[in-house]
Amino acid sequence: MAQEPRIGVLYSRVRVEEKWIFAAMEGRRVDYERLDDRQISFDLTNPGFWQRFDAVLERSISYARGLYALKTLNSWGIKTVNTAAVAEACGDKIATANALSAAGVAQPATAIAFTPESALEVIETMGYPVVMKPAVGSWGRLLAKINDRDAAEAILEHKSVLGSYQHSIFYFQEYIQKPGRDIRVLMVGDRVLTAIYRKSPHWITNTARGGEGEICPIDPELEALCIQASRAVGGGILAVDIIEHPDKGYLVNEINHTLEFHTAQPTSGVDIAGVIVDYVIEVARGRVETAVTRPARGA
């Protein structure tokens, strides 16, 4: 009789999503262990403790903690959901834009610059208003809609003296007049689970910033675009954020590799946590291919 897989769940804080995931693990009688990323450590020359796991689900709030944990685990051949390569492609907006561009996936006009002077040229070329985002960030924080040259000069000066190297990389997208909403599509592999509109009178529609969820019908065009986007960054468990352009139609805005679904699950009625757990089990059993293979136990 085959041994049941052992799963690790790496997390930062037990939010509602983690509660649902733990409940799904327990409901399926999965042999799993909770791994608080504030308490763990890695001896890079000794993977012994970590080799007990057939797969690790990454749920860290911190992009850096999650990424380096995944890099370490994958270097030892331990399967993870998602992989470090997927986290790296999704956690950095510039990397995401490059991956989407290389795969020919429709996205908003995007540009980067490395100095305030060249950034101002980019803004003037793209035309006002323009959206500036941090290359690494979530929950709609530190976004700026720049409406004119005075605002551009002020915010570029502020960014240039903040100190972090990330603030010296200027990332811009065209401003799109949305219909008071964007779309979040939840995916597992090539399967679209569900989609919700995130609605708000504000131009930032993230639910973390007050946006409200409403079920979104999935048409063939939306489904095909999200599958294409998922494949562009390496697949796995993802949230693909879509903007509806008034002329160009659906555009991929961002892709999230440690997705939140506190609004999507109750809005859609889909047991997203359960599907995530089932997928991790399939990865652990080797029934889903990932970019990581691991040696057998005791090898």
PDB file of C-alpha atoms in Angstrom:
ATOM      1  CA  MET A   1       0.000   0.000   0.000  1.00  0.00           C
ATOM      2  CA  ALA A   2       1.446   3.376  -1.040  1.00  0.00           C
ATOM      3  CA  GLN A   3       2.442   5.716   1.766  1.00  0.00           C
ATOM      4  CA  GLU A   4       0.237   8.779   2.100  1.00  0.00           C
ATOM      5  CA  PRO A   5       2.098  11.989   1.202  1.00  0.00           C
ATOM      6  CA  ARG A   6       3.207  14.416   3.877  1.00  0.00           C
ATOM      7  CA  ILE A   7       2.531  18.089   3.131  1.00  0.00           C
ATOM      8  CA  GLY A   8       4.086  21.206   4.624  1.00  0.00           C
ATOM      9  CA  VAL A   9       2.179  24.506   4.631  1.00  0.00           C
ATOM     10  CA  LEU A  10       4.441  27.548   4.865  1.00  0.00           C
ATOM     11  CA  TYR A  11       2.563  30.594   6.145  1.00  0.00           C
ATOM     12  CA  SER A  12       3.094  33.972   7.828  1.00  0.00           C
ATOM     13  CA  ARG A  13      -0.224  34.504   9.547  1.00  0.00           C
ATOM     14  CA  VAL A  14      -3.387  32.438   9.807  1.00  0.00           C
ATOM     15  CA  ARG A  15      -5.796  34.462   7.695  1.00  0.00           C
ATOM     16  CA  VAL A  16      -9.188  33.235   6.577  1.00  0.00           C
ATOM     17  CA  GLU A  17      -7.612  31.510   3.542  1.00  0.00           C
ATOM     18  CA  GLU A  18      -5.222  29.549   5.749  1.00  0.00           C
ATOM     19  CA  LYS A  19      -8.085  28.561   8.049  1.00  0.00           C
ATOM     20  CA  TRP A  20      -9.962  27.204   5.039  1.00  0.00           C
ATOM     21  CA  ILE A  21      -6.861  25.391   3.751  1.00  0.00           C
ATOM     22  CA  PHE A  22      -6.134  23.806   7.134  1.00  0.00           C
ATOM     23  CA  ALA A  23      -9.780  22.746   7.420  1.00  0.00           C
ATOM     24  CA  ALA A  24      -9.621  21.191   3.944  1.00  0.00           C
ATOM     25  CA  MET A  25      -6.419  19.332   4.900  1.00  0.00           C
ATOM     26  CA  GLU A  26      -8.035  18.012   8.054  1.00  0.00           C
ATOM     27  CA  GLY A  27     -11.284  17.136   6.300  1.00  0.00           C
ATOM     28  CA  ARG A  28      -9.295  14.989   3.865  1.00  0.00           C
ATOM     29  CA  ARG A  29      -7.177  13.546   6.711  1.00  0.00           C
ATOM     30  CA  VAL A  30      -4.007  14.794   5.072  1.00  0.00           C
ATOM     31  CA  ASP A  31      -0.750  14.303   6.967  1.00  0.00           C
ATOM     32  CA  TYR A  32       0.378  17.919   7.070  1.00  0.00           C
ATOM     33  CA  GLU A  33       2.471  20.287   9.164  1.00  0.00           C
ATOM     34  CA  ARG A  34       2.073  24.022   9.717  1.00  0.00           C
ATOM     35  CA  LEU A  35       5.320  25.940   9.127  1.00  0.00           C
ATOM     36  CA  ASP A  36       5.371  29.524  10.435  1.00  0.00           C
ATOM     37  CA  ASP A  37       7.884  31.448   8.321  1.00  0.00           C
ATOM     38  CA  ARG A  38       8.699  33.651  11.325  1.00  0.00           C
ATOM     39  CA  GLN A  39      10.081  30.644  13.155  1.00  0.00           C
ATOM     40  CA  ILE A  40      11.658  28.382  10.550  1.00  0.00           C
ATOM     41  CA  SER A  41      15.230  28.446   9.278  1.00  0.00           C
ATOM     42  CA  PHE A  42      17.236  26.608   6.626  1.00  0.00           C
ATOM     43  CA  ASP A  43      20.653  25.018   7.031  1.00  0.00           C
ATOM     44  CA  LEU A  44      21.686  25.202   3.398  1.00  0.00           C
ATOM     45  CA  THR A  45      24.090  22.277   3.770  1.00  0.00           C
ATOM     46  CA  ASN A  46      21.599  20.007   5.533  1.00  0.00           C
ATOM     47  CA  PRO A  47      18.113  19.508   4.063  1.00  0.00           C
ATOM     48  CA  GLY A  48      17.331  16.676   6.460  1.00  0.00           C
ATOM     49  CA  PHE A  49      14.337  18.216   8.247  1.00  0.00           C
ATOM     50  CA  TRP A  50      12.716  19.277   4.985  1.00  0.00           C
ATOM     51  CA  GLN A  51      13.078  15.927   3.242  1.00  0.00           C
ATOM     52  CA  ARG A  52      10.158  14.623   5.301  1.00  0.00           C
ATOM     53  CA  PHE A  53       7.798  16.552   2.994  1.00  0.00           C
ATOM     54  CA  ASP A  54       6.554  15.266  -0.348  1.00  0.00           C
ATOM     55  CA  ALA A  55       5.381  18.783  -1.190  1.00  0.00           C
ATOM     56  CA  VAL A  56       5.257  22.214   0.452  1.00  0.00           C
ATOM     57  CA  LEU A  57       2.464  24.726  -0.143  1.00  0.00           C
ATOM     58  CA  GLU A  58       3.768  28.299   0.090  1.00  0.00           C
ATOM     59  CA  ARG A  59       1.371  30.819   1.688  1.00  0.00           C
ATOM     60  CA  SER A  60       3.817  33.472   2.935  1.00  0.00           C
ATOM     61  CA  ILE A  61       2.642  37.065   3.055  1.00  0.00           C
ATOM     62  CA  SER A  62       6.229  38.208   2.475  1.00  0.00           C
ATOM     63  CA  TYR A  63       7.297  37.835  -1.137  1.00  0.00           C
ATOM     64  CA  ALA A  64      10.969  37.658  -0.107  1.00  0.00           C
ATOM     65  CA  ARG A  65      10.455  34.986   2.549  1.00  0.00           C
ATOM     66  CA  GLY A  66       8.314  32.884   0.248  1.00  0.00           C
ATOM     67  CA  LEU A  67      10.652  33.228  -2.717  1.00  0.00           C
ATOM     68  CA  TYR A  68      13.848  32.294  -0.877  1.00  0.00           C
ATOM     69  CA  ALA A  69      12.138  29.427   0.918  1.00  0.00           C
ATOM     70  CA  LEU A  70      10.974  28.096  -2.453  1.00  0.00           C
ATOM     71  CA  LYS A  71      14.409  28.565  -4.015  1.00  0.00           C
ATOM     72  CA  THR A  72      15.997  26.609  -1.183  1.00  0.00           C
ATOM     73  CA  LEU A  73      13.432  23.817  -1.205  1.00  0.00           C
ATOM     74  CA  ASN A  74      13.550  23.474  -4.986  1.00  0.00           C
ATOM     75  CA  SER A  75      17.360  23.369  -4.910  1.00  0.00           C
ATOM     76  CA  TRP A  76      16.995  20.252  -2.747  1.00  0.00           C
ATOM     77  CA  GLY A  77      14.517  18.710  -5.177  1.00  0.00           C
ATOM     78  CA  ILE A  78      11.541  19.205  -2.868  1.00  0.00           C
ATOM     79  CA  LYS A  79       8.295  19.856  -4.718  1.00  0.00           C
ATOM     80  CA  THR A  80       6.550  23.123  -3.966  1.00  0.00           C
ATOM     81  CA  VAL A  81       3.326  24.854  -4.918  1.00  0.00           C
ATOM     82  CA  ASN A  82       4.091  27.111  -6.547  1.00  0.00           C
ATOM     83  CA  THR A  83       7.687  26.670  -7.710  1.00  0.00           C
ATOM     84  CA  ALA A  84      10.349  29.304  -7.136  1.00  0.00           C
ATOM     85  CA  ALA A  85      10.435  30.018 -10.879  1.00  0.00           C
ATOM     86  CA  VAL A  86       6.702  30.794 -10.894  1.00  0.00           C
ATOM     87  CA  ALA A  87       7.010  32.955  -7.766  1.00  0.00           C
ATOM     88  CA  GLU A  88       9.860  34.900  -9.334  1.00  0.00           C
ATOM     89  CA  ALA A  89       7.912  35.432 -12.546  1.00  0.00           C
ATOM     90  CA  CYS A  90       4.771  36.613 -10.735  1.00  0.00           C
ATOM     91  CA  GLY A  91       6.096  38.424  -7.674  1.00  0.00           C
ATOM     92  CA  ASP A  92       7.980  41.033  -9.695  1.00  0.00           C
ATOM     93  CA  LYS A  93       5.740  43.016 -12.044  1.00  0.00           C
ATOM     94  CA  ILE A  94       8.584  43.646 -14.478  1.00  0.00           C
ATOM     95  CA  ALA A  95       9.321  39.919 -14.687  1.00  0.00           C
ATOM     96  CA  THR A  96       5.604  39.263 -15.210  1.00  0.00           C
ATOM     97  CA  ALA A  97       5.367  41.832 -17.996  1.00  0.00           C
ATOM     98  CA  ASN A  98       8.427  40.369 -19.703  1.00  0.00           C
ATOM     99  CA  ALA A  99       7.032  36.824 -19.494  1.00  0.00           C
ATOM    100  CA  LEU A 100       3.678  37.933 -20.881  1.00  0.00           C
ATOM    101  CA  SER A 101       5.358  39.890 -23.669  1.00  0.00           C
ATOM    102  CA  ALA A 102       7.562  36.933 -24.647  1.00  0.00           C
ATOM    103  CA  ALA A 103       4.460  34.715 -24.848  1.00  0.00           C
ATOM    104  CA  GLY A 104       2.454  37.272 -26.820  1.00  0.00           C
ATOM    105  CA  VAL A 105      -0.156  37.714 -24.071  1.00  0.00           C
ATOM    106  CA  ALA A 106      -2.250  40.883 -24.317  1.00  0.00           C
ATOM    107  CA  GLN A 107      -1.425  43.366 -21.547  1.00  0.00           C
ATOM    108  CA  PRO A 108      -1.531  47.138 -20.986  1.00  0.00           C
ATOM    109  CA  ALA A 109       1.211  49.266 -22.528  1.00  0.00           C
ATOM    110  CA  THR A 110       4.106  49.025 -20.078  1.00  0.00           C
ATOM    111  CA  ALA A 111       7.489  50.719 -19.695  1.00  0.00           C
ATOM    112  CA  ILE A 112      10.339  50.930 -17.187  1.00  0.00           C
ATOM    113  CA  ALA A 113      13.031  53.527 -16.575  1.00  0.00           C
ATOM    114  CA  PHE A 114      15.987  53.862 -14.186  1.00  0.00           C
ATOM    115  CA  THR A 115      16.334  57.582 -13.525  1.00  0.00           C
ATOM    116  CA  PRO A 116      13.835  60.385 -12.800  1.00  0.00           C
ATOM    117  CA  GLU A 117      14.837  62.094 -16.053  1.00  0.00           C
ATOM    118  CA  SER A 118      14.224  59.058 -18.264  1.00  0.00           C
ATOM    119  CA  ALA A 119      11.082  58.240 -16.270  1.00  0.00           C
ATOM    120  CA  LEU A 120       9.689  61.693 -16.988  1.00  0.00           C
ATOM    121  CA  GLU A 121      10.354  61.140 -20.699  1.00  0.00           C
ATOM    122  CA  VAL A 122       8.470  57.830 -20.534  1.00  0.00           C
ATOM    123  CA  ILE A 123       5.485  59.509 -18.846  1.00  0.00           C
ATOM    124  CA  GLU A 124       5.376  62.332 -21.385  1.00  0.00           C
ATOM    125  CA  THR A 125       5.558  59.806 -24.234  1.00  0.00           C
ATOM    126  CA  MET A 126       2.807  57.577 -22.805  1.00  0.00           C
ATOM    127  CA  GLY A 127       0.614  60.596 -22.055  1.00  0.00           C
ATOM    128  CA  TYR A 128      -1.340  61.628 -18.983  1.00  0.00           C
ATOM    129  CA  PRO A 129      -2.753  60.090 -16.936  1.00  0.00           C
ATOM    130  CA  VAL A 130      -0.312  57.224 -16.402  1.00  0.00           C
ATOM    131  CA  VAL A 131      -0.098  54.663 -13.606  1.00  0.00           C
ATOM    132  CA  MET A 132       3.132  54.108 -11.689  1.00  0.00           C
ATOM    133  CA  LYS A 133       3.527  50.971  -9.585  1.00  0.00           C
ATOM    134  CA  PRO A 134       6.236  49.444  -7.423  1.00  0.00           C
ATOM    135  CA  ALA A 135       7.874  46.500  -9.189  1.00  0.00           C
ATOM    136  CA  VAL A 136       7.262  44.396  -6.068  1.00  0.00           C
ATOM    137  CA  GLY A 137       4.127  44.980  -4.032  1.00  0.00           C
ATOM    138  CA  SER A 138       0.562  43.870  -3.439  1.00  0.00           C
ATOM    139  CA  TRP A 139      -2.846  44.914  -2.119  1.00  0.00           C
ATOM    140  CA  GLY A 140      -2.917  48.019  -4.319  1.00  0.00           C
ATOM    141  CA  ARG A 141      -0.312  49.812  -2.195  1.00  0.00           C
ATOM    142  CA  LEU A 142       2.004  52.554  -3.496  1.00  0.00           C
ATOM    143  CA  LEU A 143       0.103  52.890  -6.765  1.00  0.00           C
ATOM    144  CA  ALA A 144      -0.067  56.374  -8.227  1.00  0.00           C
ATOM    145  CA  LYS A 145      -2.213  57.798 -11.018  1.00  0.00           C
ATOM    146  CA  ILE A 146      -0.145  60.678 -12.372  1.00  0.00           C
ATOM    147  CA  ASN A 147      -2.368  63.284 -13.998  1.00  0.00           C
ATOM    148  CA  ASP A 148       0.065  66.016 -15.059  1.00  0.00           C
ATOM    149  CA  ARG A 149       3.714  67.066 -15.218  1.00  0.00           C
ATOM    150  CA  ASP A 150       3.709  68.750 -11.796  1.00  0.00           C
ATOM    151  CA  ALA A 151       2.515  65.529 -10.170  1.00  0.00           C
ATOM    152  CA  ALA A 152       5.041  63.506 -12.177  1.00  0.00           C
ATOM    153  CA  GLU A 153       7.976  65.651 -11.074  1.00  0.00           C
ATOM    154  CA  ALA A 154       6.892  65.532  -7.426  1.00  0.00           C
ATOM    155  CA  ILE A 155       6.360  61.797  -7.202  1.00  0.00           C
ATOM    156  CA  LEU A 156       9.554  60.989  -9.125  1.00  0.00           C
ATOM    157  CA  GLU A 157      11.518  63.137  -6.689  1.00  0.00           C
ATOM    158  CA  HIS A 158       9.896  61.392  -3.726  1.00  0.00           C
ATOM    159  CA  LYS A 159      10.664  57.959  -5.174  1.00  0.00           C
ATOM    160  CA  SER A 160      14.267  58.846  -5.977  1.00  0.00           C
ATOM    161  CA  VAL A 161      15.117  59.771  -2.362  1.00  0.00           C
ATOM    162  CA  LEU A 162      13.257  56.985  -0.531  1.00  0.00           C
ATOM    163  CA  GLY A 163      16.409  54.871  -0.340  1.00  0.00           C
ATOM    164  CA  SER A 164      15.330  51.384  -1.422  1.00  0.00           C
ATOM    165  CA  TYR A 165      16.789  50.182  -4.684  1.00  0.00           C
ATOM    166  CA  GLN A 166      13.282  49.131  -5.730  1.00  0.00           C
ATOM    167  CA  HIS A 167      12.189  52.771  -5.612  1.00  0.00           C
ATOM    168  CA  SER A 168      14.885  53.626  -8.160  1.00  0.00           C
ATOM    169  CA  ILE A 169      13.208  51.370 -10.732  1.00  0.00           C
ATOM    170  CA  PHE A 170      10.276  53.195 -12.301  1.00  0.00           C
ATOM    171  CA  TYR A 171       7.495  50.972 -13.646  1.00  0.00           C
ATOM    172  CA  PHE A 172       4.637  52.455 -15.676  1.00  0.00           C
ATOM    173  CA  GLN A 173       1.414  51.236 -17.264  1.00  0.00           C
ATOM    174  CA  GLU A 174      -1.037  53.073 -19.422  1.00  0.00           C
ATOM    175  CA  TYR A 175      -4.070  54.288 -17.507  1.00  0.00           C
ATOM    176  CA  ILE A 176      -7.189  52.447 -18.648  1.00  0.00           C
ATOM    177  CA  GLN A 177     -10.657  53.823 -18.038  1.00  0.00           C
ATOM    178  CA  LYS A 178     -12.185  50.698 -16.486  1.00  0.00           C
ATOM    179  CA  PRO A 179     -15.951  50.124 -16.241  1.00  0.00           C
ATOM    180  CA  GLY A 180     -15.777  50.507 -12.456  1.00  0.00           C
ATOM    181  CA  ARG A 181     -14.301  47.030 -12.022  1.00  0.00           C
ATOM    182  CA  ASP A 182     -11.599  44.563 -12.886  1.00  0.00           C
ATOM    183  CA  ILE A 183     -11.705  40.757 -13.034  1.00  0.00           C
ATOM    184  CA  ARG A 184      -9.888  38.252 -10.856  1.00  0.00           C
ATOM    185  CA  VAL A 185      -9.691  34.756 -12.345  1.00  0.00           C
ATOM    186  CA  LEU A 186      -8.696  31.849 -10.087  1.00  0.00           C
ATOM    187  CA  MET A 187      -6.745  29.072 -11.802  1.00  0.00           C
ATOM    188  CA  VAL A 188      -5.256  25.680 -11.046  1.00  0.00           C
ATOM    189  CA  GLY A 189      -3.034  24.499 -13.866  1.00  0.00           C
ATOM    190  CA  ASP A 190      -4.964  24.971 -17.097  1.00  0.00           C
ATOM    191  CA  ARG A 191      -8.287  24.909 -15.263  1.00  0.00           C
ATOM    192  CA  VAL A 192     -10.223  28.119 -14.638  1.00  0.00           C
ATOM    193  CA  LEU A 193     -11.989  27.602 -11.301  1.00  0.00           C
ATOM    194  CA  THR A 194     -14.031  30.768 -11.095  1.00  0.00           C
ATOM    195  CA  ALA A 195     -13.891  34.507 -11.668  1.00  0.00           C
ATOM    196  CA  ILE A 196     -15.185  37.554  -9.837  1.00  0.00           C
ATOM    197  CA  TYR A 197     -15.563  41.205 -10.671  1.00  0.00           C
ATOM    198  CA  ARG A 198     -13.901  43.506  -8.148  1.00  0.00           C
ATOM    199  CA  LYS A 199     -16.061  46.614  -8.225  1.00  0.00           C
ATOM    200  CA  SER A 200     -15.301  50.058  -6.842  1.00  0.00           C
ATOM    201  CA  PRO A 201     -15.973  53.708  -7.716  1.00  0.00           C
ATOM    202  CA  HIS A 202     -12.233  54.277  -7.080  1.00  0.00           C
ATOM    203  CA  TRP A 203      -9.789  53.555  -9.901  1.00  0.00           C
ATOM    204  CA  ILE A 204      -8.059  51.016  -7.613  1.00  0.00           C
ATOM    205  CA  THR A 205     -10.473  48.078  -7.389  1.00  0.00           C
ATOM    206  CA  ASN A 206      -8.540  45.647  -5.141  1.00  0.00           C
ATOM    207  CA  THR A 207     -10.743  44.126  -2.450  1.00  0.00           C
ATOM    208  CA  ALA A 208      -7.953  45.012   0.005  1.00  0.00           C
ATOM    209  CA  ARG A 209      -8.761  48.634  -0.833  1.00  0.00           C
ATOM    210  CA  GLY A 210     -12.520  48.300  -0.478  1.00  0.00           C
ATOM    211  CA  GLY A 211     -13.524  46.717  -3.776  1.00  0.00           C
ATOM    212  CA  GLU A 212     -16.598  44.472  -3.632  1.00  0.00           C
ATOM    213  CA  GLY A 213     -16.850  41.052  -5.211  1.00  0.00           C
ATOM    214  CA  GLU A 214     -19.466  39.898  -7.690  1.00  0.00           C
ATOM    215  CA  ILE A 215     -19.550  36.729  -9.760  1.00  0.00           C
ATOM    216  CA  CYS A 216     -18.143  37.110 -13.279  1.00  0.00           C
ATOM    217  CA  PRO A 217     -19.223  34.810 -16.125  1.00  0.00           C
ATOM    218  CA  ILE A 218     -16.345  33.050 -17.872  1.00  0.00           C
ATOM    219  CA  ASP A 219     -16.547  33.297 -21.641  1.00  0.00           C
ATOM    220  CA  PRO A 220     -14.234  31.386 -24.033  1.00  0.00           C
ATOM    221  CA  GLU A 221     -12.112  34.476 -24.755  1.00  0.00           C
ATOM    222  CA  LEU A 222     -11.476  35.149 -21.063  1.00  0.00           C
ATOM    223  CA  GLU A 223     -10.704  31.501 -20.393  1.00  0.00           C
ATOM    224  CA  ALA A 224      -8.264  31.237 -23.305  1.00  0.00           C
ATOM    225  CA  LEU A 225      -6.418  34.410 -22.285  1.00  0.00           C
ATOM    226  CA  CYS A 226      -6.012  33.225 -18.685  1.00  0.00           C
ATOM    227  CA  ILE A 227      -4.709  29.816 -19.759  1.00  0.00           C
ATOM    228  CA  GLN A 228      -2.216  31.558 -22.036  1.00  0.00           C
ATOM    229  CA  ALA A 229      -1.144  33.851 -19.183  1.00  0.00           C
ATOM    230  CA  SER A 230      -0.774  30.956 -16.742  1.00  0.00           C
ATOM    231  CA  ARG A 231       1.428  29.043 -19.157  1.00  0.00           C
ATOM    232  CA  ALA A 232       3.548  32.152 -19.755  1.00  0.00           C
ATOM    233  CA  VAL A 233       4.657  32.245 -16.115  1.00  0.00           C
ATOM    234  CA  GLY A 234       4.921  28.497 -15.542  1.00  0.00           C
ATOM    235  CA  GLY A 235       1.440  27.518 -14.323  1.00  0.00           C
ATOM    236  CA  GLY A 236       0.271  26.265 -10.958  1.00  0.00           C
ATOM    237  CA  ILE A 237      -2.201  27.882  -8.557  1.00  0.00           C
ATOM    238  CA  LEU A 238      -2.634  31.463  -9.727  1.00  0.00           C
ATOM    239  CA  ALA A 239      -4.903  34.489  -9.699  1.00  0.00           C
ATOM    240  CA  VAL A 240      -4.920  36.316 -13.026  1.00  0.00           C
ATOM    241  CA  ASP A 241      -6.093  39.919 -12.831  1.00  0.00           C
ATOM    242  CA  ILE A 242      -7.776  41.214 -15.970  1.00  0.00           C
ATOM    243  CA  ILE A 243      -8.641  44.734 -17.097  1.00  0.00           C
ATOM    244  CA  GLU A 244     -11.374  45.351 -19.656  1.00  0.00           C
ATOM    245  CA  HIS A 245     -10.007  47.885 -22.133  1.00  0.00           C
ATOM    246  CA  PRO A 246     -12.766  49.863 -23.922  1.00  0.00           C
ATOM    247  CA  ASP A 247     -11.156  49.188 -27.322  1.00  0.00           C
ATOM    248  CA  LYS A 248      -8.735  46.274 -26.903  1.00  0.00           C
ATOM    249  CA  GLY A 249     -10.907  44.022 -24.721  1.00  0.00           C
ATOM    250  CA  TYR A 250      -9.384  41.789 -22.068  1.00  0.00           C
ATOM    251  CA  LEU A 251      -5.822  42.607 -20.962  1.00  0.00           C
ATOM    252  CA  VAL A 252      -3.754  40.801 -18.315  1.00  0.00           C
ATOM    253  CA  ASN A 253      -2.836  43.308 -15.633  1.00  0.00           C
ATOM    254  CA  GLU A 254      -1.039  41.148 -13.051  1.00  0.00           C
ATOM    255  CA  ILE A 255      -0.659  37.532 -11.936  1.00  0.00           C
ATOM    256  CA  ASN A 256      -0.541  36.525  -8.269  1.00  0.00           C
ATOM    257  CA  HIS A 257       1.229  33.322  -7.206  1.00  0.00           C
ATOM    258  CA  THR A 258       0.185  33.327  -3.521  1.00  0.00           C
ATOM    259  CA  LEU A 259      -3.421  34.130  -4.208  1.00  0.00           C
ATOM    260  CA  GLU A 260      -5.944  35.449  -1.745  1.00  0.00           C
ATOM    261  CA  PHE A 261      -9.516  34.227  -2.155  1.00  0.00           C
ATOM    262  CA  HIS A 262     -11.358  35.510   0.912  1.00  0.00           C
ATOM    263  CA  THR A 263     -13.811  37.270  -1.413  1.00  0.00           C
ATOM    264  CA  ALA A 264     -13.812  34.828  -4.337  1.00  0.00           C
ATOM    265  CA  GLN A 265     -14.697  31.699  -2.345  1.00  0.00           C
ATOM    266  CA  PRO A 266     -17.906  32.930  -0.675  1.00  0.00           C
ATOM    267  CA  THR A 267     -18.902  34.980  -3.734  1.00  0.00           C
ATOM    268  CA  SER A 268     -18.525  32.093  -6.185  1.00  0.00           C
ATOM    269  CA  GLY A 269     -19.496  29.220  -3.907  1.00  0.00           C
ATOM    270  CA  VAL A 270     -16.493  27.286  -5.217  1.00  0.00           C
ATOM    271  CA  ASP A 271     -14.436  25.432  -2.595  1.00  0.00           C
ATOM    272  CA  ILE A 272     -11.174  27.033  -3.708  1.00  0.00           C
ATOM    273  CA  ALA A 273      -9.294  25.895  -0.593  1.00  0.00           C
ATOM    274  CA  GLY A 274     -10.355  22.309  -1.238  1.00  0.00           C
ATOM    275  CA  VAL A 275      -9.231  22.446  -4.869  1.00  0.00           C
ATOM    276  CA  ILE A 276      -5.858  23.879  -3.775  1.00  0.00           C
ATOM    277  CA  VAL A 277      -5.384  21.038  -1.285  1.00  0.00           C
ATOM    278  CA  ASP A 278      -6.347  18.423  -3.876  1.00  0.00           C
ATOM    279  CA  TYR A 279      -3.847  19.922  -6.325  1.00  0.00           C
ATOM    280  CA  VAL A 280      -1.020  19.905  -3.752  1.00  0.00           C
ATOM    281  CA  ILE A 281      -1.756  16.247  -2.992  1.00  0.00           C
ATOM    282  CA  GLU A 282      -1.567  15.419  -6.695  1.00  0.00           C
ATOM    283  CA  VAL A 283       1.785  17.240  -6.940  1.00  0.00           C
ATOM    284  CA  ALA A 284       3.068  15.334  -3.897  1.00  0.00           C
ATOM    285  CA  ARG A 285       2.018  12.029  -5.457  1.00  0.00           C
ATOM    286  CA  GLY A 286       3.761  12.887  -8.719  1.00  0.00           C
ATOM    287  CA  ARG A 287       0.551  13.024 -10.726  1.00  0.00           C
ATOM    288  CA  VAL A 288       1.101  16.664 -11.679  1.00  0.00           C
ATOM    289  CA  GLU A 289       4.348  17.595 -13.371  1.00  0.00           C
ATOM    290  CA  THR A 290       6.318  20.532 -12.009  1.00  0.00           C
ATOM    291  CA  ALA A 291       9.775  21.857 -12.824  1.00  0.00           C
ATOM    292  CA  VAL A 292      11.082  20.155  -9.665  1.00  0.00           C
ATOM    293  CA  THR A 293      11.862  16.513  -9.122  1.00  0.00           C
ATOM    294  CA  ARG A 294      13.103  15.095  -5.866  1.00  0.00           C
ATOM    295  CA  PRO A 295      15.066  12.012  -4.858  1.00  0.00           C
ATOM    296  CA  ALA A 296      13.208   9.179  -3.186  1.00  0.00           C
ATOM    297  CA  ARG A 297      13.101   9.078   0.592  1.00  0.00           C
ATOM    298  CA  GLY A 298      16.251   7.574   2.039  1.00  0.00           C
ATOM    299  CA  ALA A 299      18.233   8.127  -1.174  1.00  0.00           C
TER     300      ALA A 299
END
